[in-house]
Coordinates of C-alpha atoms in Angstrom, one line a residue:
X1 CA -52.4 42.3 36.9
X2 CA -54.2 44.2 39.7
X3 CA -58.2 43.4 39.5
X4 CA -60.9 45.4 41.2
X5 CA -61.5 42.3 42.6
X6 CA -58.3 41.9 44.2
X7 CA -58.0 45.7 45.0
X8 CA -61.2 45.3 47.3
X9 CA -59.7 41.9 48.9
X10 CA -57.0 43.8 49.7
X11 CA -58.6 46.5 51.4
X12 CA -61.1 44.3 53.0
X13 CA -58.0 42.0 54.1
X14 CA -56.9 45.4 56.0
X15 CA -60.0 45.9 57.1
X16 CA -60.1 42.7 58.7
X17 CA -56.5 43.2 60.4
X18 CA -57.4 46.5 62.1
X19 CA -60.3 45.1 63.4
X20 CA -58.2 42.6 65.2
X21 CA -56.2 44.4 66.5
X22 CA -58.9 46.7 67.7
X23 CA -59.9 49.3 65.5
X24 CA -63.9 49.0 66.5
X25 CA -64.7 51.3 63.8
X26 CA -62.1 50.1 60.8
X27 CA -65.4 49.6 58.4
X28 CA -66.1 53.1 58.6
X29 CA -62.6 54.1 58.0
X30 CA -61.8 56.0 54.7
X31 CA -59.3 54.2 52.2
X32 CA -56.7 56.4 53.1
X33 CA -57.0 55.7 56.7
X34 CA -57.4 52.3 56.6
X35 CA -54.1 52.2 54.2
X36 CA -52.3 54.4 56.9
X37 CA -53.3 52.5 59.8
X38 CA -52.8 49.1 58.4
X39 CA -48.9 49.9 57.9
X40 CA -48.5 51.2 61.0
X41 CA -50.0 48.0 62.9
X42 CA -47.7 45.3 60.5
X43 CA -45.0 47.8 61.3
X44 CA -46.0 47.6 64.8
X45 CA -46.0 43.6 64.6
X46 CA -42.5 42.8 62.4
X47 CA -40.9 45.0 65.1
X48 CA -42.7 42.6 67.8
X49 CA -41.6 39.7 65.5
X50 CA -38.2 40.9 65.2
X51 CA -37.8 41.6 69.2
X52 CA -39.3 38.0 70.0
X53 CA -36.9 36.5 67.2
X54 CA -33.8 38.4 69.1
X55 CA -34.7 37.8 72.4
X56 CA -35.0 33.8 71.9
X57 CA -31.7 34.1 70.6
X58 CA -30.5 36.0 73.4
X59 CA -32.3 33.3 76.0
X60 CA -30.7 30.6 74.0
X61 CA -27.1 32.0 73.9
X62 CA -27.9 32.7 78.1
X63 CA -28.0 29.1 78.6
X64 CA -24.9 28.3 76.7
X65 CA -22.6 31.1 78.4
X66 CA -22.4 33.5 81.4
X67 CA -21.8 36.6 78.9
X68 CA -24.8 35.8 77.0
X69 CA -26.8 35.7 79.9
X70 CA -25.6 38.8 81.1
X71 CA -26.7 40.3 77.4
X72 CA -29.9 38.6 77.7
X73 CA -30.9 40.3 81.4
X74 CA -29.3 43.3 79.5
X75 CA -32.2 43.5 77.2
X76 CA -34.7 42.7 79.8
X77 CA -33.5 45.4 81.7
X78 CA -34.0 47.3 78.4
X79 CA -37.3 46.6 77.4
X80 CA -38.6 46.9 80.5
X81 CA -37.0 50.1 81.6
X82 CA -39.4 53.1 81.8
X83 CA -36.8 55.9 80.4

C-alpha cells in the first residue's frame, strides 16, 4: 500500500532525476510539473537506451557481414542526418 511516505520519496526521487538532467529549478516545480517532466526525460532516456541497445546490435552484425555493415552506416546516416 501507497504511504505518504513513499508518495513524497517518489516525488522527491523525481525531483532528484530532473535535477540531473538539468532542470536548475525542479524544487520549485509544482507536483504536476514535476510529474509531467519526469515522464518525458525517462521517456527521453528508454528511447536513448533503446537506440544504443540497436545500434550495438547493428555494429556487431557489421563486423560479421558486409549487409549488416551497410545497415549499420544506414543508421548512422540516419541519426545523423539533419532532415
Amino acid at each position: 500500500p501507497l504511504t505518504f511516505k513513499t508518495w513524497l520519496w517518489g516525488i522527491r526521487r523525481q525531483v532528484s532525476l530532473l535535477l540531473a538532467e538539468g532542470h536548475q529549478e525542479a524544487r520549485d516545480y509544482t507536483i504536476g510539473m514535476i510529474w509531467d517532466e519526469s515522464t518525458l526525460v525517462v521517456e527521453r532516456r528508454n528511447r536513448e537506451h533503446a537506440t544504443n541497445a540497436i545500434m550495438t546490435q547493428l555494429a556487431v552484425l557489421s563486423v560479421l557481414s558486409k549487409d549488416g555493415a551497410r545497415e549499420f552506416k544506414k543508421s548512422i546516416k540516419k541519426l545523423n542526418d539533419d532532415g
